[in-house]
XYZ file of N, CA, C and O in Angstrom:
720
model
N 102.434 81.200 59.295
C 102.911 81.858 60.500
C 103.862 82.997 60.150
O 103.761 84.083 60.695
N 104.782 82.733 59.238
C 105.739 83.770 58.819
C 105.033 84.941 58.153
O 105.438 86.094 58.318
N 103.983 84.645 57.402
C 103.214 85.717 56.759
C 102.531 86.578 57.825
O 102.522 87.806 57.735
N 102.004 85.945 58.857
C 101.360 86.692 59.946
C 102.371 87.618 60.616
O 102.074 88.792 60.882
N 103.552 87.106 60.866
C 104.602 87.928 61.489
C 104.979 89.096 60.588
O 105.155 90.223 61.053
N 105.070 88.836 59.294
C 105.404 89.909 58.344
C 104.330 90.990 58.359
O 104.645 92.189 58.398
N 103.064 90.589 58.359
C 101.982 91.579 58.439
C 102.080 92.381 59.741
O 101.852 93.596 59.744
N 102.426 91.718 60.821
C 102.557 92.414 62.107
C 103.667 93.461 62.053
O 103.497 94.583 62.552
N 104.793 93.114 61.434
C 105.895 94.073 61.322
C 105.512 95.259 60.431
O 105.848 96.412 60.744
N 104.831 94.980 59.346
C 104.368 96.067 58.465
C 103.400 96.965 59.226
O 103.464 98.197 59.124
N 102.517 96.360 60.011
C 101.564 97.133 60.816
C 102.296 98.063 61.774
O 101.899 99.222 61.955
N 103.368 97.581 62.382
C 104.136 98.410 63.315
C 104.730 99.624 62.612
O 104.781 100.714 63.193
N 105.167 99.444 61.374
C 105.714 100.575 60.609
C 104.611 101.602 60.345
O 104.800 102.800 60.568
N 103.468 101.128 59.871
C 102.355 102.051 59.625
C 101.932 102.754 60.911
O 101.621 103.944 60.902
N 101.919 102.032 62.015
C 101.543 102.640 63.294
C 102.529 103.748 63.647
O 102.126 104.842 64.050
N 103.813 103.472 63.508
C 104.839 104.477 63.815
C 104.701 105.711 62.924
O 105.011 106.833 63.347
N 104.225 105.500 61.716
C 104.001 106.610 60.783
C 102.643 107.285 61.001
O 102.276 108.185 60.254
N 101.904 106.820 61.991
C 100.571 107.336 62.327
C 99.575 107.130 61.191
O 98.637 107.900 61.010
N 99.762 106.070 60.440
C 98.845 105.681 59.368
C 98.006 104.532 59.924
O 98.193 103.367 59.581
N 97.095 104.873 60.812
C 96.395 103.887 61.627
C 95.472 102.977 60.828
O 95.372 101.788 61.134
N 94.815 103.503 59.802
C 93.939 102.643 59.008
C 94.748 101.559 58.291
O 94.325 100.395 58.241
N 95.900 101.930 57.760
C 96.762 100.935 57.104
C 97.300 99.943 58.127
O 97.379 98.743 57.865
N 97.675 100.457 59.304
C 98.169 99.574 60.372
C 97.087 98.572 60.760
O 97.370 97.375 60.917
N 95.857 99.047 60.875
C 94.759 98.150 61.244
C 94.526 97.074 60.181
O 94.277 95.911 60.517
N 94.631 97.459 58.920
C 94.488 96.455 57.852
C 95.550 95.360 57.996
O 95.246 94.170 57.868
N 96.778 95.769 58.270
C 97.861 94.794 58.419
C 97.679 93.948 59.688
O 97.946 92.749 59.674
N 97.216 94.581 60.766
C 96.984 93.814 61.993
C 95.873 92.794 61.780
O 95.942 91.681 62.310
N 94.849 93.176 61.016
C 93.779 92.213 60.711
C 94.330 91.007 59.956
O 93.961 89.866 60.230
N 95.212 91.273 58.997
C 95.829 90.174 58.247
C 96.691 89.308 59.170
O 96.662 88.076 59.070
N 97.434 89.956 60.053
C 98.252 89.199 61.010
C 97.352 88.356 61.906
O 97.635 87.170 62.146
N 96.273 88.956 62.376
C 95.343 88.250 63.261
C 94.755 87.015 62.570
O 94.656 85.944 63.168
N 94.400 87.152 61.315
C 93.879 86.018 60.545
C 94.906 84.883 60.503
O 94.570 83.711 60.702
N 96.155 85.230 60.271
C 97.220 84.224 60.231
C 97.441 83.565 61.575
O 97.595 82.338 61.662
N 97.451 84.366 62.625
C 97.651 83.798 63.967
C 96.489 82.885 64.360
O 96.699 81.851 64.987
N 95.280 83.266 63.959
C 94.134 82.398 64.246
C 94.248 81.085 63.489
O 93.950 80.016 64.027
N 94.665 81.161 62.229
C 94.818 79.939 61.433
C 95.863 79.013 62.052
O 95.724 77.789 62.012
N 96.893 79.594 62.637
C 97.962 78.809 63.266
C 97.645 78.471 64.725
O 98.429 77.800 65.393
N 96.530 78.997 65.222
C 96.127 78.811 66.621
C 97.213 79.297 67.585
O 97.484 78.690 68.613
N 97.835 80.419 67.212
C 98.872 81.046 68.038
C 98.195 82.055 68.965
O 97.965 83.203 68.591
N 97.879 81.603 70.151
C 97.107 82.433 71.082
C 97.842 83.709 71.453
O 97.235 84.771 71.551
N 99.143 83.634 71.674
C 99.895 84.839 72.032
C 99.917 85.814 70.860
O 99.772 87.019 71.056
N 100.070 85.314 69.645
C 100.020 86.189 68.470
C 98.667 86.863 68.344
O 98.572 88.046 67.991
N 97.620 86.125 68.647
C 96.266 86.689 68.618
C 96.147 87.808 69.650
O 95.658 88.895 69.345
N 96.624 87.538 70.856
C 96.523 88.539 71.932
C 97.323 89.797 71.594
O 96.834 90.917 71.767
N 98.536 89.616 71.096
C 99.383 90.765 70.736
C 98.730 91.574 69.620
O 98.713 92.809 69.645
N 98.167 90.881 68.636
C 97.494 91.565 67.526
C 96.295 92.370 68.019
O 96.100 93.520 67.618
N 95.498 91.757 68.886
C 94.306 92.461 69.375
C 94.681 93.673 70.220
O 94.050 94.723 70.123
N 95.721 93.544 71.038
C 96.164 94.699 71.817
C 96.667 95.810 70.906
O 96.347 96.985 71.089
N 97.444 95.441 69.910
C 97.957 96.439 68.964
C 96.811 97.113 68.214
O 96.827 98.329 67.993
N 95.813 96.332 67.846
C 94.652 96.910 67.169
C 93.918 97.871 68.103
O 93.484 98.952 67.676
N 93.802 97.511 69.365
C 93.152 98.399 70.332
C 93.885 99.734 70.403
O 93.260 100.798 70.391
N 95.207 99.674 70.451
C 96.000 100.914 70.523
C 95.865 101.737 69.232
O 95.796 102.961 69.280
N 95.813 101.064 68.093
C 95.638 101.773 66.823
C 94.253 102.412 66.757
O 94.113 103.570 66.328
N 93.232 101.665 67.172
C 91.884 102.246 67.213
C 91.863 103.465 68.128
O 91.268 104.499 67.798
N 92.512 103.352 69.281
C 92.537 104.471 70.234
C 93.204 105.696 69.610
O 92.688 106.806 69.694
N 94.352 105.494 68.969
C 95.069 106.599 68.346
C 94.279 107.212 67.192
O 94.384 108.409 66.938
N 93.481 106.393 66.524
C 92.671 106.875 65.395
C 91.385 107.552 65.880
O 90.585 108.006 65.071
N 91.182 107.601 67.198
C 89.988 108.241 67.745
C 88.765 107.343 67.747
O 87.655 107.803 67.978
N 88.948 106.067 67.510
C 87.835 105.117 67.477
C 87.800 104.368 68.820
O 88.121 103.190 68.922
N 87.406 105.105 69.842
C 87.501 104.598 71.208
C 86.565 103.420 71.486
O 86.900 102.548 72.280
N 85.427 103.385 70.831
C 84.521 102.246 71.035
C 85.186 100.944 70.579
O 85.111 99.925 71.266
N 85.832 100.990 69.421
C 86.522 99.805 68.921
C 87.721 99.465 69.805
O 87.985 98.294 70.087
N 88.436 100.486 70.255
C 89.569 100.252 71.154
C 89.095 99.565 72.433
O 89.720 98.614 72.915
N 87.977 100.026 72.964
C 87.408 99.442 74.174
C 87.143 97.945 73.982
O 87.503 97.118 74.818
N 86.535 97.614 72.855
C 86.203 96.211 72.570
C 87.476 95.365 72.469
O 87.560 94.277 73.055
N 88.482 95.856 71.759
C 89.692 95.066 71.560
C 90.530 94.954 72.838
O 91.152 93.917 73.079
N 90.547 96.003 73.668
C 91.215 95.863 74.971
C 90.490 94.800 75.792
O 91.119 94.014 76.501
N 89.169 94.755 75.693
C 88.393 93.747 76.401
C 88.688 92.340 75.913
O 88.860 91.417 76.714
N 88.761 92.164 74.578
C 89.108 90.858 74.025
C 90.470 90.406 74.567
O 90.647 89.261 74.953
N 91.417 91.343 74.551
C 92.766 91.004 75.003
C 92.768 90.651 76.486
O 93.405 89.673 76.887
N 92.051 91.421 77.293
C 91.987 91.131 78.734
C 91.405 89.743 78.973
O 91.953 88.958 79.766
N 90.323 89.439 78.289
C 89.690 88.129 78.473
C 90.613 86.991 78.040
O 90.711 85.959 78.712
N 91.283 87.176 76.918
C 92.188 86.144 76.417
C 93.378 85.964 77.359
O 93.763 84.833 77.677
N 93.949 87.055 77.836
C 95.098 86.959 78.730
C 94.703 86.342 80.070
O 95.482 85.598 80.661
N 93.504 86.626 80.513
C 93.008 85.994 81.746
C 92.904 84.480 81.536
O 93.341 83.694 82.370
N 92.361 84.081 80.405
C 92.217 82.649 80.104
C 93.575 81.967 79.957
O 93.719 80.787 80.282
N 94.563 82.703 79.493
C 95.906 82.142 79.316
C 96.702 82.113 80.618
O 97.828 81.613 80.641
N 96.143 82.690 81.674
C 96.843 82.691 82.952
C 97.861 83.805 83.087
O 98.861 83.659 83.779
N 97.619 84.923 82.437
C 98.498 86.084 82.554
C 97.720 87.231 83.201
O 97.275 88.159 82.520
N 97.538 87.166 84.524
C 96.699 88.152 85.190
C 97.226 89.577 85.107
O 96.446 90.525 85.028
N 98.549 89.742 85.103
C 99.051 91.115 85.054
C 98.730 91.771 83.721
O 98.343 92.934 83.672
N 98.853 91.020 82.637
C 98.509 91.589 81.325
C 96.998 91.823 81.240
O 96.555 92.862 80.741
N 96.223 90.879 81.740
C 94.764 91.033 81.738
C 94.363 92.259 82.548
O 93.494 93.038 82.129
N 94.993 92.444 83.689
C 94.687 93.598 84.535
C 94.993 94.923 83.855
O 94.207 95.866 83.915
N 96.130 94.991 83.186
C 96.493 96.237 82.502
C 95.558 96.517 81.333
O 95.217 97.666 81.074
N 95.116 95.481 80.645
C 94.181 95.690 79.535
C 92.822 96.151 80.068
O 92.185 97.022 79.478
N 92.384 95.600 81.177
C 91.116 96.042 81.777
C 91.250 97.493 82.224
O 90.326 98.296 82.073
N 92.404 97.864 82.772
C 92.627 99.250 83.179
C 92.590 100.167 81.953
O 91.971 101.237 81.998
N 93.233 99.735 80.859
C 93.187 100.537 79.626
C 91.746 100.750 79.181
O 91.377 101.836 78.733
N 90.939 99.716 79.307
C 89.518 99.847 78.972
C 88.871 100.929 79.828
O 88.093 101.738 79.327
N 89.173 100.928 81.115
C 88.535 101.899 82.018
C 88.864 103.334 81.626
O 88.045 104.232 81.810
N 90.050 103.547 81.074
C 90.458 104.900 80.682
C 89.670 105.412 79.476
O 89.628 106.614 79.234
N 89.058 104.500 78.747
C 88.288 104.881 77.560
C 86.833 105.189 77.881
O 86.064 105.547 77.006
N 86.454 105.087 79.125
C 85.061 105.261 79.552
C 84.747 106.722 79.866
O 84.355 107.056 80.969
N 84.900 107.592 78.885
C 84.676 109.019 79.095
C 83.230 109.348 79.461
O 82.977 110.240 80.255
N 82.288 108.650 78.868
C 80.880 108.970 79.098
C 80.213 108.027 80.088
O 79.017 108.128 80.323
N 80.981 107.115 80.649
C 80.413 106.170 81.618
C 80.398 106.807 83.000
O 81.107 107.772 83.275
N 79.603 106.251 83.863
C 79.574 106.738 85.232
C 80.875 106.355 85.930
O 81.545 105.394 85.558
N 81.215 107.134 86.948
C 82.399 106.801 87.725
C 82.255 105.438 88.390
O 83.241 104.747 88.616
N 81.031 105.036 88.659
C 80.795 103.716 89.256
C 81.260 102.616 88.307
O 81.897 101.648 88.731
N 80.989 102.765 87.027
C 81.433 101.793 86.030
C 82.946 101.786 85.926
O 83.579 100.722 85.899
N 83.535 102.962 85.879
C 84.995 103.076 85.798
C 85.623 102.454 87.041
O 86.592 101.684 86.942
N 85.075 102.764 88.206
C 85.585 102.223 89.464
C 85.530 100.688 89.460
O 86.494 100.017 89.846
N 84.424 100.133 88.998
C 84.272 98.680 88.936
C 85.343 98.066 88.042
O 85.966 97.064 88.383
N 85.588 98.682 86.901
C 86.586 98.156 85.968
C 87.990 98.258 86.553
O 88.808 97.348 86.410
N 88.268 99.378 87.220
C 89.594 99.550 87.803
C 89.803 98.591 88.969
O 90.903 98.063 89.156
N 88.758 98.335 89.734
C 88.866 97.364 90.823
C 89.101 95.963 90.261
O 89.896 95.199 90.789
N 88.412 95.642 89.169
C 88.630 94.349 88.521
C 90.069 94.230 88.029
O 90.716 93.187 88.193
N 90.585 95.315 87.451
C 91.969 95.317 86.985
C 92.922 95.070 88.147
O 93.860 94.269 88.038
N 92.675 95.721 89.270
C 93.521 95.543 90.454
C 93.405 94.116 90.987
O 94.409 93.499 91.357
N 92.196 93.582 90.998
C 91.995 92.205 91.460
C 92.744 91.212 90.574
O 93.311 90.238 91.067
N 92.744 91.451 89.275
C 93.474 90.576 88.356
C 94.972 90.604 88.650
O 95.666 89.604 88.481
N 95.449 91.737 89.100
C 96.874 91.919 89.362
C 97.285 91.452 90.755
O 98.467 91.428 91.062
N 96.326 91.079 91.582
C 96.594 90.854 93.005
C 97.728 89.885 93.289
O 98.497 90.099 94.213
N 97.850 88.815 92.533
C 98.900 87.839 92.800
C 100.138 88.033 91.925
O 101.094 87.289 92.056
N 100.101 89.000 91.053
C 101.239 89.235 90.155
C 102.282 90.098 90.865
O 101.988 90.813 91.814
N 103.481 90.026 90.371
C 104.571 90.795 90.966
C 104.863 92.061 90.167
O 105.961 92.581 90.222
N 103.883 92.537 89.455
C 104.031 93.711 88.597
C 103.810 94.968 89.431
O 102.695 95.459 89.553
N 104.881 95.472 90.002
C 104.764 96.648 90.880
C 104.345 97.897 90.103
O 103.532 98.666 90.579
N 104.889 98.082 88.914
C 104.529 99.261 88.128
C 103.060 99.213 87.740
O 102.346 100.208 87.873
N 102.596 98.066 87.280
C 101.185 97.932 86.925
C 100.284 98.218 88.116
O 99.287 98.929 87.998
N 100.637 97.660 89.265
C 99.842 97.889 90.479
C 99.831 99.375 90.846
O 98.798 99.933 91.180
N 100.971 100.010 90.730
C 101.084 101.442 91.035
C 100.187 102.265 90.103
O 99.450 103.152 90.550
N 100.230 101.964 88.824
C 99.429 102.695 87.837
C 97.934 102.513 88.103
O 97.164 103.483 88.096
N 97.531 101.272 88.335
C 96.106 101.007 88.565
C 95.636 101.645 89.868
O 94.551 102.232 89.927
N 96.446 101.567 90.919
C 96.068 102.194 92.189
C 95.915 103.708 92.041
O 95.010 104.302 92.627
N 96.781 104.324 91.254
C 96.646 105.764 91.036
C 95.332 106.078 90.323
O 94.596 106.985 90.720
N 95.028 105.327 89.279
C 93.763 105.549 88.571
C 92.571 105.324 89.471
O 91.608 106.109 89.464
N 92.635 104.275 90.274
C 91.568 103.968 91.221
C 91.404 105.110 92.227
O 90.286 105.564 92.491
N 92.518 105.601 92.747
C 92.461 106.716 93.700
C 91.888 107.987 93.089
O 91.110 108.699 93.724
N 92.242 108.261 91.857
C 91.702 109.450 91.180
C 90.188 109.307 90.957
O 89.442 110.266 91.138
N 89.764 108.110 90.572
C 88.326 107.869 90.387
C 87.588 108.010 91.709
O 86.537 108.649 91.792
N 88.136 107.424 92.763
C 87.514 107.519 94.086
C 87.462 108.967 94.568
O 86.476 109.380 95.193
N 88.473 109.742 94.250
C 88.465 111.160 94.612
C 87.306 111.873 93.920
O 86.564 112.624 94.548
N 87.140 111.626 92.603
C 86.030 112.244 91.868
C 84.686 111.866 92.472
O 83.747 112.646 92.463
N 84.598 110.637 92.996
C 83.336 110.133 93.545
C 83.104 110.572 94.993
O 82.056 110.293 95.559
N 84.095 111.241 95.579
C 83.953 111.666 96.968
C 84.249 110.556 97.964
O 83.918 110.678 99.147
N 84.870 109.491 97.532
C 85.257 108.387 98.421
C 86.672 108.666 98.929
O 87.642 108.007 98.566
N 86.768 109.657 99.785
C 88.061 110.211 100.151
C 88.955 109.249 100.929
O 90.152 109.162 100.657
N 88.416 108.533 101.886
C 89.244 107.605 102.677
C 89.803 106.500 101.776
O 90.992 106.153 101.863
N 88.953 105.955 100.908
C 89.395 104.905 99.994
C 90.436 105.437 99.020
O 91.431 104.774 98.723
N 90.205 106.659 98.541
C 91.141 107.280 97.605
C 92.502 107.477 98.261
O 93.543 107.174 97.659
N 92.497 107.961 99.486
C 93.767 108.193 100.172
C 94.523 106.874 100.375
O 95.733 106.808 100.173
N 93.812 105.815 100.744
C 94.463 104.507 100.920
C 95.103 104.034 99.613
O 96.258 103.591 99.591
N 94.352 104.128 98.527
C 94.868 103.673 97.225
C 96.077 104.501 96.796
O 97.101 103.952 96.362
N 95.967 105.809 96.935
C 97.053 106.687 96.498
C 98.293 106.511 97.369
O 99.421 106.512 96.864
N 98.116 106.345 98.664
C 99.274 106.148 99.557
C 99.938 104.787 99.297
O 101.166 104.676 99.340
N 99.148 103.750 99.014
C 99.743 102.455 98.678
C 100.560 102.577 97.397
O 101.682 102.064 97.304
N 99.996 103.265 96.410
C 100.715 103.468 95.152
C 101.991 104.274 95.377
O 103.041 103.960 94.799
N 101.910 105.288 96.223
C 103.081 106.120 96.503
C 104.175 105.299 97.190
O 105.360 105.450 96.875
N 103.800 104.426 98.096
C 104.779 103.551 98.754
C 105.476 102.659 97.738
O 106.703 102.514 97.749
N 104.692 102.081 96.835
C 105.271 101.235 95.786
C 106.215 102.054 94.913
O 107.338 101.628 94.623
N 105.770 103.240 94.508
C 106.577 104.084 93.630
C 107.885 104.498 94.308
O 108.953 104.477 93.682
N 107.803 104.857 95.584
C 109.000 105.283 96.310
C 109.989 104.123 96.471
O 111.194 104.287 96.230
N 109.498 102.956 96.844
C 110.374 101.791 97.050
C 110.967 101.279 95.741
O 112.051 100.716 95.727
N 110.247 101.466 94.651
C 110.670 100.919 93.364
C 111.401 101.928 92.492
O 111.879 101.577 91.412
N 111.462 103.179 92.920
C 112.165 104.196 92.153
C 111.405 104.703 90.943
O 112.001 105.159 89.972
N 110.081 104.641 90.991
C 109.254 105.134 89.884
C 109.030 106.637 90.053
O 108.004 107.076 90.563
N 110.002 107.435 89.630
C 109.975 108.882 89.874
C 108.795 109.574 89.200
O 108.149 110.417 89.798
N 108.520 109.228 87.949
C 107.406 109.860 87.238
C 106.086 109.550 87.938
O 105.242 110.417 88.099
N 105.934 108.301 88.369
C 104.711 107.913 89.076
C 104.598 108.648 90.411
O 103.500 109.041 90.808
N 105.725 108.809 91.099
C 105.706 109.538 92.374
C 105.175 110.950 92.165
O 104.351 111.422 92.945
N 105.637 111.607 91.117
C 105.186 112.978 90.846
C 103.679 112.998 90.598
O 102.962 113.845 91.144
N 103.192 112.068 89.787
C 101.758 111.995 89.516
C 100.953 111.692 90.765
O 99.851 112.219 90.959
N 101.493 110.858 91.614
C 100.791 110.501 92.863
C 100.746 111.663 93.831
O 99.734 111.868 94.510
N 101.820 112.429 93.896
C 101.787 113.626 94.751
C 100.732 114.615 94.236
O 100.004 115.222 95.031
N 100.629 114.743 92.930
C 99.599 115.618 92.355
C 98.203 115.081 92.669
O 97.290 115.852 92.999
N 98.023 113.770 92.590
C 96.720 113.169 92.888
C 96.359 113.357 94.362
O 95.204 113.651 94.693
N 97.338 113.186 95.246
C 97.084 113.411 96.677
C 96.771 114.880 96.950
O 95.888 115.193 97.756
N 97.447 115.754 96.258
C 97.178 117.188 96.407
C 95.740 117.498 95.991
O 95.020 118.226 96.694
N 95.297 116.928 94.877
C 93.919 117.139 94.414
C 92.918 116.553 95.411
O 91.868 117.153 95.674
N 93.260 115.411 95.977
C 92.395 114.793 96.986
C 92.245 115.709 98.190
O 91.126 115.987 98.641
N 93.366 116.200 98.721
C 93.302 117.058 99.906
C 92.599 118.378 99.603
O 91.904 118.922 100.458
N 92.754 118.861 98.387
C 92.038 120.075 97.980
C 90.524 119.816 98.005
O 89.760 120.632 98.507
N 90.107 118.673 97.471
C 88.676 118.319 97.485
C 88.143 118.155 98.907
O 86.968 118.382 99.169
N 89.031 117.745 99.816
C 88.644 117.551 101.211
C 88.759 118.848 102.028
O 88.555 118.830 103.222
N 89.131 119.938 101.345
C 89.329 121.252 101.981
C 90.414 121.189 103.045
O 90.334 121.847 104.075
N 91.439 120.405 102.772
C 92.618 120.308 103.646
C 93.824 120.821 102.889
O 94.773 120.091 102.601
N 93.800 122.091 102.573
C 94.839 122.662 101.711
C 96.200 122.737 102.385
O 97.210 122.903 101.712
N 96.245 122.614 103.702
C 97.547 122.627 104.360
C 98.262 121.301 104.120
O 99.431 121.187 104.184
């Protein structure tokens, strides 16, 4: 167990240095140790970290798979908010997928978060959902999602999110030819 933790810490250093291949090697070693110890949380943390390293290294297919593993594991462990955020991260990697696929994944992420008290996560997912719906021409649905996210952001003091949501609403109204 201690060896797995040590590999994880070394991986974090390599990640910070943007040496992603070395970080991935260390995360793999950590993952092996966590599996041997049957440490489910260590496994989940390792897989999420590997997903982020794959993403930073430009290996989006691998990142997609590891975000999916993490989402499934966190769902099984009863952590819907973490599972929802991992599913949302997966949706962001779907550059060549149809908006319908992205929308389905983002809706699943939101559904996973439904009973959680993670206001920031809900705000982030709703914004992504609204932007996807805007691209798809689902304007009424997009406006509902974006306004719900804006309400959460305003009540919770998420200033950066508020700015992004105002930009998303502006893009929505522009697409609807309601520039006023």
